[in-house]
Coordinates of C-alpha atoms in Angstrom, one line a residue:
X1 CA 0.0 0.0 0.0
X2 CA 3.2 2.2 1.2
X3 CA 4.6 1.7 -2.9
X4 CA 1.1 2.4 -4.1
X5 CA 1.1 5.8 -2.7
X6 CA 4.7 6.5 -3.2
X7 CA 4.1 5.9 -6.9
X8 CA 0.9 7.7 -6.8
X9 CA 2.3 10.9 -5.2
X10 CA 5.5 10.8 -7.9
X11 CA 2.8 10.8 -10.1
X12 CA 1.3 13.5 -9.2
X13 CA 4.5 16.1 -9.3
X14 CA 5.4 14.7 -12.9
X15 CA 1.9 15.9 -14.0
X16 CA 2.3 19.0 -12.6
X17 CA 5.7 19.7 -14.9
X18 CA 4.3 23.2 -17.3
X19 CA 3.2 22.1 -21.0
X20 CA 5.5 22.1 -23.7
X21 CA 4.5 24.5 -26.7
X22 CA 4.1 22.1 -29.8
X23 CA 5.9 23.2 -32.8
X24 CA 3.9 22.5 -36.3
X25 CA 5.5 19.6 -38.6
X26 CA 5.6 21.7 -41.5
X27 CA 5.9 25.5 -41.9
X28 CA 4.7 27.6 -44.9
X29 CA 7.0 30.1 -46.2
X30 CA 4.4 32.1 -47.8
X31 CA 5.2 31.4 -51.4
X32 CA 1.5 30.9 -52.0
X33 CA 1.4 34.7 -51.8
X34 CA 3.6 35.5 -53.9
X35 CA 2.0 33.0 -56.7
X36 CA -1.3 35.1 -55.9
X37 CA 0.2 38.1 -56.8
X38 CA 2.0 37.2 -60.0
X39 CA -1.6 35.6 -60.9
X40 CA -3.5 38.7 -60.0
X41 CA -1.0 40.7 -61.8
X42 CA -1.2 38.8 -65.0
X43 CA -5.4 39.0 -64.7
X44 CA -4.9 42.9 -64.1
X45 CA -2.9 43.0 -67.5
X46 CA -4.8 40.8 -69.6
X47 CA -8.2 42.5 -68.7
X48 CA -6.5 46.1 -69.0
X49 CA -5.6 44.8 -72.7
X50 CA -9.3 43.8 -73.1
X51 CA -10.7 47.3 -72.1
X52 CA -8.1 48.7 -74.5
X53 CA -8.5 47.1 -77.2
X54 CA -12.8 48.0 -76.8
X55 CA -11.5 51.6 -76.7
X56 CA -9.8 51.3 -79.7
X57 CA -12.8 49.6 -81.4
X58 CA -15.0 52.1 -80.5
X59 CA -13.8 55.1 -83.0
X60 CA -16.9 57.1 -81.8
X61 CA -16.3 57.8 -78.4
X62 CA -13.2 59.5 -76.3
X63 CA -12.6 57.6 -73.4
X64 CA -11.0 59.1 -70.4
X65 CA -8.5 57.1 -68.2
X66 CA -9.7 57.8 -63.9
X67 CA -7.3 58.4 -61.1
X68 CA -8.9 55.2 -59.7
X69 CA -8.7 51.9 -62.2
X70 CA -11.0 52.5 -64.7
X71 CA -12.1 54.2 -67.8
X72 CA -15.5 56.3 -69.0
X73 CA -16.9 58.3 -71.9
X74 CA -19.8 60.5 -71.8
X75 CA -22.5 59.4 -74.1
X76 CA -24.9 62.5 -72.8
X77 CA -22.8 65.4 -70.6
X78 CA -25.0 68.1 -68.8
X79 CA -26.4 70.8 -70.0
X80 CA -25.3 73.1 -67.8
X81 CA -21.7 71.6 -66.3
X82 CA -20.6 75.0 -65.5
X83 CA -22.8 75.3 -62.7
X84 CA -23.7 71.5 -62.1
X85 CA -22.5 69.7 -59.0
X86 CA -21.1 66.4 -58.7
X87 CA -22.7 64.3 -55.8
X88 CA -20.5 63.9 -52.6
X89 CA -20.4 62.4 -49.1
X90 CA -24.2 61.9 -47.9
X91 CA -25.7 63.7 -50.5
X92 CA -28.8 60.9 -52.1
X93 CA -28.4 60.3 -56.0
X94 CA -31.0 58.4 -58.1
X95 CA -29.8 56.4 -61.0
X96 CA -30.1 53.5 -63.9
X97 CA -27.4 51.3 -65.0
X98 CA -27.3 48.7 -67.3
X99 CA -24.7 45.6 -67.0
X100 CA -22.3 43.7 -69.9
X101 CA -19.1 42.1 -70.9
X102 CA -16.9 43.6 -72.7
X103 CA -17.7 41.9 -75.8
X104 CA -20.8 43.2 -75.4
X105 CA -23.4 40.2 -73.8
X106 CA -25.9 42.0 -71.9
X107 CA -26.5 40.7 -68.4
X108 CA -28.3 43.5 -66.8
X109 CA -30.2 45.0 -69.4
X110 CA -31.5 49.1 -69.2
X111 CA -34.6 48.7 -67.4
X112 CA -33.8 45.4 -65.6
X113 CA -32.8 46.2 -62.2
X114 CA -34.8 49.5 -60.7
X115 CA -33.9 53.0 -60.3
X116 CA -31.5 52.6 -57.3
X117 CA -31.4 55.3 -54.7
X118 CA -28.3 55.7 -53.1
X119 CA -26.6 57.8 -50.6
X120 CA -22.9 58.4 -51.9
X121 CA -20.4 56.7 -50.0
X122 CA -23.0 55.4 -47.0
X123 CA -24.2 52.3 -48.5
X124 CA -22.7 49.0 -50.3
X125 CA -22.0 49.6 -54.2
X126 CA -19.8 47.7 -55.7
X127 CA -15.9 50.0 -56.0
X128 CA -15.8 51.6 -59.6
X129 CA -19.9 52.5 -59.8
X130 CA -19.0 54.3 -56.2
X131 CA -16.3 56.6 -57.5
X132 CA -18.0 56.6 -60.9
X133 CA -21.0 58.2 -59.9
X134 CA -18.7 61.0 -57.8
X135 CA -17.7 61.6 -61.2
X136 CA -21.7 62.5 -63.0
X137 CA -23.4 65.3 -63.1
X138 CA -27.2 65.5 -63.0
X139 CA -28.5 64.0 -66.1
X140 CA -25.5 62.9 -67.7
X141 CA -25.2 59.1 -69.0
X142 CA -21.6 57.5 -68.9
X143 CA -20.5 54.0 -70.1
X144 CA -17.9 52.8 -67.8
X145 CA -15.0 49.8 -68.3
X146 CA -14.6 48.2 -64.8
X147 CA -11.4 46.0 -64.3
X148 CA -12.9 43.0 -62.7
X149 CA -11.0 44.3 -59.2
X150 CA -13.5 47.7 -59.5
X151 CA -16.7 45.2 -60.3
X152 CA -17.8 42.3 -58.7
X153 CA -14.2 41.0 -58.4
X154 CA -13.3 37.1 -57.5
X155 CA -17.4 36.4 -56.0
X156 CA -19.4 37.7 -58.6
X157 CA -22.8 39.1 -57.6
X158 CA -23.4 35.3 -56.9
X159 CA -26.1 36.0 -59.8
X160 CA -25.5 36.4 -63.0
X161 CA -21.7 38.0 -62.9
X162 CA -19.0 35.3 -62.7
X163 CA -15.5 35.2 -61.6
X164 CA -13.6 38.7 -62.3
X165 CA -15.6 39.6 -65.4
X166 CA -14.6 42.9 -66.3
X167 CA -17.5 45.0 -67.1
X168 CA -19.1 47.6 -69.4
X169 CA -21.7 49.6 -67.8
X170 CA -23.9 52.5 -68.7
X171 CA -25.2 55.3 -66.2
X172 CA -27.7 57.8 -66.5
X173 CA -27.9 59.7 -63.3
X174 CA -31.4 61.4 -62.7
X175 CA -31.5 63.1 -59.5
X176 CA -29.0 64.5 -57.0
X177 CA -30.2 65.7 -53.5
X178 CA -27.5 67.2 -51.8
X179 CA -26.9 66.7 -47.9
X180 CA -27.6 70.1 -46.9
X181 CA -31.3 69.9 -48.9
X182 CA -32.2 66.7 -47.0
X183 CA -31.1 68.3 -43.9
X184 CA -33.1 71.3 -44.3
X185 CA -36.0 68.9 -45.2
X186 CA -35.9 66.9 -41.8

């Protein structure tokens, strides 16, 4: 009984020794990254040779190159751009789009998906239609060329748009109410 508890009590202290940290059997060097980047890379160049080469196909129109990844042409400018304001933070726009490849495939067609109303820069949109619309003025329609990184990017809408599809689409922006109007309205 004596060696029973003897052995029971070393026991005991052994357990008590602090855990070990366990090391993982294999370590990742982060060369996976790397290969995402030289893949994203070569996606970013081919589509940027896409959008070019719809620019240069379409004689008619004078595209302009943005600050942020993208390009546009006005198909209808304002009237009155001297004196027109471009939406900004919190001000409510009202708009129609219409959605297609570059090629030309319609997937959203004018008329589709309902006048949207949307509060600049407060709700979800995908990246190029936000900063695109920053650049409109009240009744103006632009067609934009979205690199798929300024669409719907790697998820799609989980709709109709697929895996970074770059995208035409085409804007016509009705209605602009700035901040200060909705403020004085409350």
């Amino acid at each position: 009984m004596k060696k029973a508890l003897v052995l029971i009590a070393i026991l005991a202290l052994a357990a008590c020794k602090s855990p070990e940290a366990r090391y993982p059997v294999t370590q990742k060097s982060g060369s996976h990254i790397s290969e995402s980047i030289v893949k994203n890379q070569e996606l970013l160049e081919k589509e940027i040779a896409q959008i070019e080469a719809v620019i240069k196909k379409d004689s008619t129109s004078e595209y302009q190159s943005s600050q942020d990844g993208f390009w546009y042409t006005y198909n209808q400018k304002s009237k009155d751009s001297a004196n027109a304001v471009k939406p900004e933070f919190g001000d409510v726009i009202e708009f129609d789009y219409s959605i297609k490849t570059l090629d030309g495939q319609v997937i959203y067609a004018e008329g589709e998906k309902a006048t949207r109303t949307y509060a600049i820069d407060q709700e979800k949109l995908f990246s190029g239609l936000r900063q695109g619309l920053k650049l409109m003025k009240e009744g103006e329609t632009v067609t934009f060329l979205f690199p798929s990184y300024k669409a719907y990017g790697y998820y799609g809408d989980k709709n109709k748009i697929g895996t970074n599809w770059p995208l035409k689409t085409k804007v016509t922006l009705n209605k602009i109410i700035e901040k200060e109007e909705i403020q004085n309205q409350q």
